[in-house]
Short mmCIF file of C-alpha atoms in Angstrom, two decimals:
data_model
loop_
_atom_site.label_atom_id
_atom_site.label_comp_id
_atom_site.label_asym_id
_atom_site.label_seq_id
_atom_site.Cartn_x
_atom_site.Cartn_y
_atom_site.Cartn_z
CA UNK A 1357 -8.40 -15.96 1.89
CA UNK A 1358 -6.14 -13.71 3.97
CA UNK A 1359 -7.94 -11.48 6.41
CA UNK A 1360 -6.35 -8.38 7.89
CA UNK A 1361 -8.62 -6.73 10.44
CA UNK A 1362 -8.19 -3.26 11.86
CA UNK A 1363 -10.02 -2.60 15.10
CA UNK A 1364 -11.76 0.64 14.09
CA UNK A 1365 -12.87 2.16 10.78
CA UNK A 1366 -13.26 5.64 12.26
CA UNK A 1367 -11.70 7.15 15.36
CA UNK A 1368 -11.79 10.64 16.84
CA UNK A 1369 -9.31 11.60 19.54
CA UNK A 1370 -8.05 14.77 21.18
CA UNK A 1371 -4.63 16.37 21.00
CA UNK A 1372 -2.28 14.91 23.59
CA UNK A 1373 -4.16 11.63 24.00
CA UNK A 1374 -2.40 8.28 23.71
CA UNK A 1375 -3.96 6.41 20.79
CA UNK A 1376 -3.79 2.71 19.99
CA UNK A 1377 -4.55 1.30 16.54
CA UNK A 1378 -4.83 -2.47 16.43
CA UNK A 1379 -4.30 -4.84 13.51
CA UNK A 1380 -4.79 -8.60 13.41
CA UNK A 1381 -4.03 -11.03 10.57
CA UNK A 1382 -5.18 -14.62 10.39
CA UNK A 1383 -2.62 -16.18 8.02
CA UNK A 1384 0.42 -16.60 10.28
CA UNK A 1385 2.36 -14.03 8.25
CA UNK A 1386 5.83 -13.11 9.43
CA UNK A 1387 5.80 -9.52 8.22
CA UNK A 1388 3.41 -6.75 9.17
CA UNK A 1389 3.34 -3.05 8.25
CA UNK A 1390 1.76 0.23 9.26
CA UNK A 1391 1.23 2.96 6.64
CA UNK A 1392 -0.46 6.29 6.61
CA UNK A 1393 -2.19 7.55 3.49
CA UNK A 1394 -2.71 11.24 2.80
CA UNK A 1395 -4.10 12.94 -0.31
CA UNK A 1396 -1.34 13.73 -2.78
CA UNK A 1397 1.27 11.87 -0.74
CA UNK A 1398 0.30 8.25 -1.28
CA UNK A 1399 1.12 5.43 1.12
CA UNK A 1400 4.04 6.12 3.45
CA UNK A 1401 5.59 3.46 5.67
CA UNK A 1402 5.64 4.23 9.40
CA UNK A 1403 6.97 0.97 10.89
CA UNK A 1404 7.21 -2.66 9.99
CA UNK A 1405 7.84 -5.87 11.90
CA UNK A 1406 9.40 -9.07 10.56
CA UNK A 1407 8.86 -11.19 13.67
CA UNK A 1408 7.43 -11.11 17.17
CA UNK A 1409 9.02 -8.34 19.25
CA UNK A 1410 11.03 -7.18 16.20
CA UNK A 1411 10.42 -3.80 14.62
CA UNK A 1412 12.07 -1.50 12.13
CA UNK A 1413 11.46 2.18 11.41
CA UNK A 1414 9.98 3.08 8.08
CA UNK A 1415 10.12 6.42 6.32
CA UNK A 1416 8.09 8.47 8.82
CA UNK A 1417 8.37 6.94 12.33
CA UNK A 1418 8.46 10.22 14.26
CA UNK A 1419 5.62 10.50 16.76
CA UNK A 1420 4.75 6.81 16.53
CA UNK A 1421 5.75 3.56 18.19
CA UNK A 1422 4.68 -0.05 17.61
CA UNK A 1423 4.22 -3.26 19.51
CA UNK A 1424 4.27 -6.88 18.29
CA UNK A 1425 3.82 -9.21 21.25
CA UNK A 1426 2.06 -11.93 19.24
CA UNK A 1427 2.63 -12.95 15.64
CA UNK A 1428 -0.91 -12.15 14.54
CA UNK A 1429 -1.18 -8.70 16.13
CA UNK A 1430 0.64 -5.47 15.31
CA UNK A 1431 -0.26 -2.30 17.19
CA UNK A 1432 0.48 1.29 16.25
CA UNK A 1433 0.74 3.76 19.13
CA UNK A 1434 0.54 7.53 18.99
CA UNK A 1435 2.19 8.49 22.27
CA UNK A 1436 0.77 12.03 22.31
CA UNK A 1437 -1.56 12.63 19.39
CA UNK A 1438 -1.20 15.80 17.38
CA UNK A 1439 -3.44 17.31 14.69
CA UNK A 1440 -0.87 16.55 11.95
CA UNK A 1441 -1.46 12.86 12.65
CA UNK A 1442 -4.99 13.09 11.30
CA UNK A 1443 -4.89 10.59 8.46
CA UNK A 1444 -5.96 7.24 7.06
CA UNK A 1445 -3.92 4.43 8.63
CA UNK A 1446 -3.51 1.12 6.81
CA UNK A 1447 -2.13 -2.12 8.15
CA UNK A 1448 -0.72 -4.81 5.84
CA UNK A 1449 0.86 -8.24 6.10
CA UNK A 1450 2.80 -10.62 3.88
CA UNK A 1451 4.44 -13.99 4.30
CA UNK A 1452 7.39 -13.44 1.98
CA UNK A 1453 8.52 -10.35 0.11
CA UNK A 1454 7.85 -11.65 -3.38
CA UNK A 1455 4.16 -11.86 -2.48
CA UNK A 1456 1.70 -8.94 -2.61
CA UNK A 1457 0.73 -7.20 0.59
CA UNK A 1458 -2.70 -7.84 2.09
CA UNK A 1459 -4.25 -4.69 3.51
CA UNK A 1460 -6.83 -4.02 6.17
CA UNK A 1461 -9.75 -1.70 5.46
CA UNK A 1462 -8.02 1.21 7.17
CA UNK A 1463 -8.70 3.43 10.17
CA UNK A 1464 -9.62 7.03 9.48
CA UNK A 1465 -8.22 8.85 12.49
CA UNK A 1466 -9.12 12.45 13.32
CA UNK A 1467 -7.21 14.33 15.99
CA UNK A 1468 -9.06 17.39 17.27
CA UNK B 180 16.01 5.92 -2.17
CA UNK B 181 13.46 5.62 -4.91
CA UNK B 182 11.62 8.06 -7.12
CA UNK B 183 8.30 6.75 -8.41
CA UNK B 184 6.16 8.81 -10.76
CA UNK B 185 2.55 8.31 -11.78
CA UNK B 186 0.05 10.76 -13.24
CA UNK B 187 -2.20 12.21 -10.56
CA UNK B 188 -5.48 11.82 -12.38
CA UNK B 189 -6.85 10.36 -15.62
CA UNK B 190 -10.30 10.24 -17.14
CA UNK B 191 -11.68 7.80 -19.68
CA UNK B 192 -14.93 6.69 -21.24
CA UNK B 193 -16.77 3.49 -20.45
CA UNK B 194 -15.81 0.76 -22.94
CA UNK B 195 -12.50 2.41 -23.85
CA UNK B 196 -8.89 1.44 -23.10
CA UNK B 197 -6.68 3.36 -20.69
CA UNK B 198 -2.96 3.08 -19.96
CA UNK B 199 -1.59 4.22 -16.60
CA UNK B 200 2.16 4.76 -16.58
CA UNK B 201 4.64 4.39 -13.75
CA UNK B 202 8.30 5.40 -13.98
CA UNK B 203 10.83 4.68 -11.29
CA UNK B 204 14.47 5.00 -10.35
CA UNK B 205 16.06 2.34 -8.16
CA UNK B 206 19.53 1.00 -7.51
CA UNK B 207 18.45 -2.62 -7.12
CA UNK B 208 15.10 -3.25 -8.82
CA UNK B 209 13.41 -6.39 -7.51
CA UNK B 210 9.80 -6.29 -8.66
CA UNK B 211 6.86 -4.00 -9.28
CA UNK B 212 3.29 -4.32 -8.02
CA UNK B 213 0.05 -2.71 -9.13
CA UNK B 214 -2.84 -2.29 -6.70
CA UNK B 215 -6.39 -0.97 -7.10
CA UNK B 216 -7.98 1.06 -4.34
CA UNK B 217 -11.61 2.15 -4.34
CA UNK B 218 -12.46 5.18 -2.24
CA UNK B 219 -12.62 4.29 1.46
CA UNK B 220 -11.44 0.73 0.88
CA UNK B 221 -8.23 -1.28 1.19
CA UNK B 222 -5.80 -1.54 -1.73
CA UNK B 223 -6.19 -4.88 -3.53
CA UNK B 224 -3.50 -6.61 -5.57
CA UNK B 225 -3.75 -6.52 -9.36
CA UNK B 226 -0.44 -7.64 -10.82
CA UNK B 227 3.24 -8.27 -10.25
CA UNK B 228 6.11 -7.88 -12.74
CA UNK B 229 9.71 -8.81 -12.11
CA UNK B 230 10.85 -9.66 -15.65
CA UNK B 231 10.47 -7.58 -18.80
CA UNK B 232 7.31 -8.04 -20.79
CA UNK B 233 3.57 -8.15 -20.54
CA UNK B 234 1.48 -9.96 -17.93
CA UNK B 235 -2.17 -10.36 -18.85
CA UNK B 236 -5.05 -11.04 -16.47
CA UNK B 237 -8.43 -10.71 -18.10
CA UNK B 238 -9.20 -7.05 -18.80
CA UNK B 239 -6.04 -5.91 -17.00
CA UNK B 240 -2.46 -6.18 -18.28
CA UNK B 241 0.80 -4.89 -16.87
CA UNK B 242 4.02 -4.25 -18.73
CA UNK B 243 7.56 -3.80 -17.46
CA UNK B 244 10.79 -2.52 -19.01
CA UNK B 245 13.59 -2.69 -16.47
CA UNK B 246 16.12 -0.92 -18.71
CA UNK B 247 13.78 2.06 -19.03
CA UNK B 248 12.54 2.04 -15.43
CA UNK B 249 9.01 1.96 -16.78
CA UNK B 250 5.78 0.06 -16.27
CA UNK B 251 2.22 0.53 -17.35
CA UNK B 252 -1.15 -0.87 -16.36
CA UNK B 253 -3.54 -1.34 -19.26
CA UNK B 254 -7.26 -1.53 -18.60
CA UNK B 255 -9.48 -2.68 -21.46
CA UNK B 256 -13.25 -2.49 -21.92
CA UNK B 257 -13.51 0.02 -19.12
CA UNK B 258 -16.42 -0.27 -16.73
CA UNK B 259 -17.78 2.31 -14.30
CA UNK B 260 -16.58 0.15 -11.41
CA UNK B 261 -12.99 0.65 -12.62
CA UNK B 262 -13.15 4.19 -11.24
CA UNK B 263 -10.55 3.95 -8.47
CA UNK B 264 -7.03 4.87 -7.52
CA UNK B 265 -4.24 2.74 -9.03
CA UNK B 266 -1.05 2.38 -7.03
CA UNK B 267 2.35 1.43 -8.39
CA UNK B 268 4.78 -0.05 -5.83
CA UNK B 269 8.42 -0.83 -6.53
CA UNK B 270 10.61 -3.19 -4.57
CA UNK B 271 14.29 -2.27 -4.29
CA UNK B 272 16.65 -4.94 -2.99
CA UNK B 273 19.60 -2.60 -2.55
CA UNK B 274 20.67 -2.43 1.08
CA UNK B 275 18.91 -5.68 1.90
CA UNK B 276 15.43 -4.22 2.32
CA UNK B 277 12.72 -5.71 0.13
CA UNK B 278 9.85 -3.54 1.23
CA UNK B 279 7.99 -1.95 -1.69
CA UNK B 280 7.79 1.81 -1.95
CA UNK B 281 4.51 3.21 -3.25
CA UNK B 282 3.96 5.92 -5.80
CA UNK B 283 1.36 8.59 -5.05
CA UNK B 284 -1.32 6.80 -7.02
CA UNK B 285 -3.36 7.63 -10.12
CA UNK B 286 -7.02 8.46 -9.69
CA UNK B 287 -8.97 7.08 -12.66
CA UNK B 288 -12.42 8.45 -13.40
CA UNK B 289 -14.55 6.47 -15.85
CA UNK B 290 -17.54 8.32 -17.24
CA UNK B 291 -20.45 7.07 -19.36
#
């Protein structure tokens, strides 16, 4: 069974801090994704990666960057956290695009 | 871009049948996914439709009409544990991107 693991379930940070959210998958999937989920807005794509060191902007990349140095790990970086980045962050992976995405349990991030 | 519509909230009685609709507009439809998400948990895959018709999986069925830009998820013999959010995600192959776009989700409340 595919396992997507996010490093923290809950995280509290301060405005202006640099924040790292880590995601690891154990199925050698090519493609990995970062979403944020907000009430009434659904899941919105921040960034995705289709290979090591490759990344593409999603629908809402502003204020975020990503890193994929190894195939199994995809990191989301908030360069200077702001209160409007308080949200639930979900990581997902798939092998090919006609397969369903496998999601991690999410990180609930609060920026104070 | 895509426009995906789902009702925000639905309520139903234990043992009943409920139908959750999803309408979409795409320029290059290439598949539709349904996910279930319990509060505080990761979305989990329910069904995938790429051709017209009904796909049945136990108590859950999903229907697709590509000409109408319409899908529904049918839940039979409702149980309390079916209380969750149901996410419709549409894949659009136009422009070469096959990443699904999510609707805002339908919160289903099952009461005794």
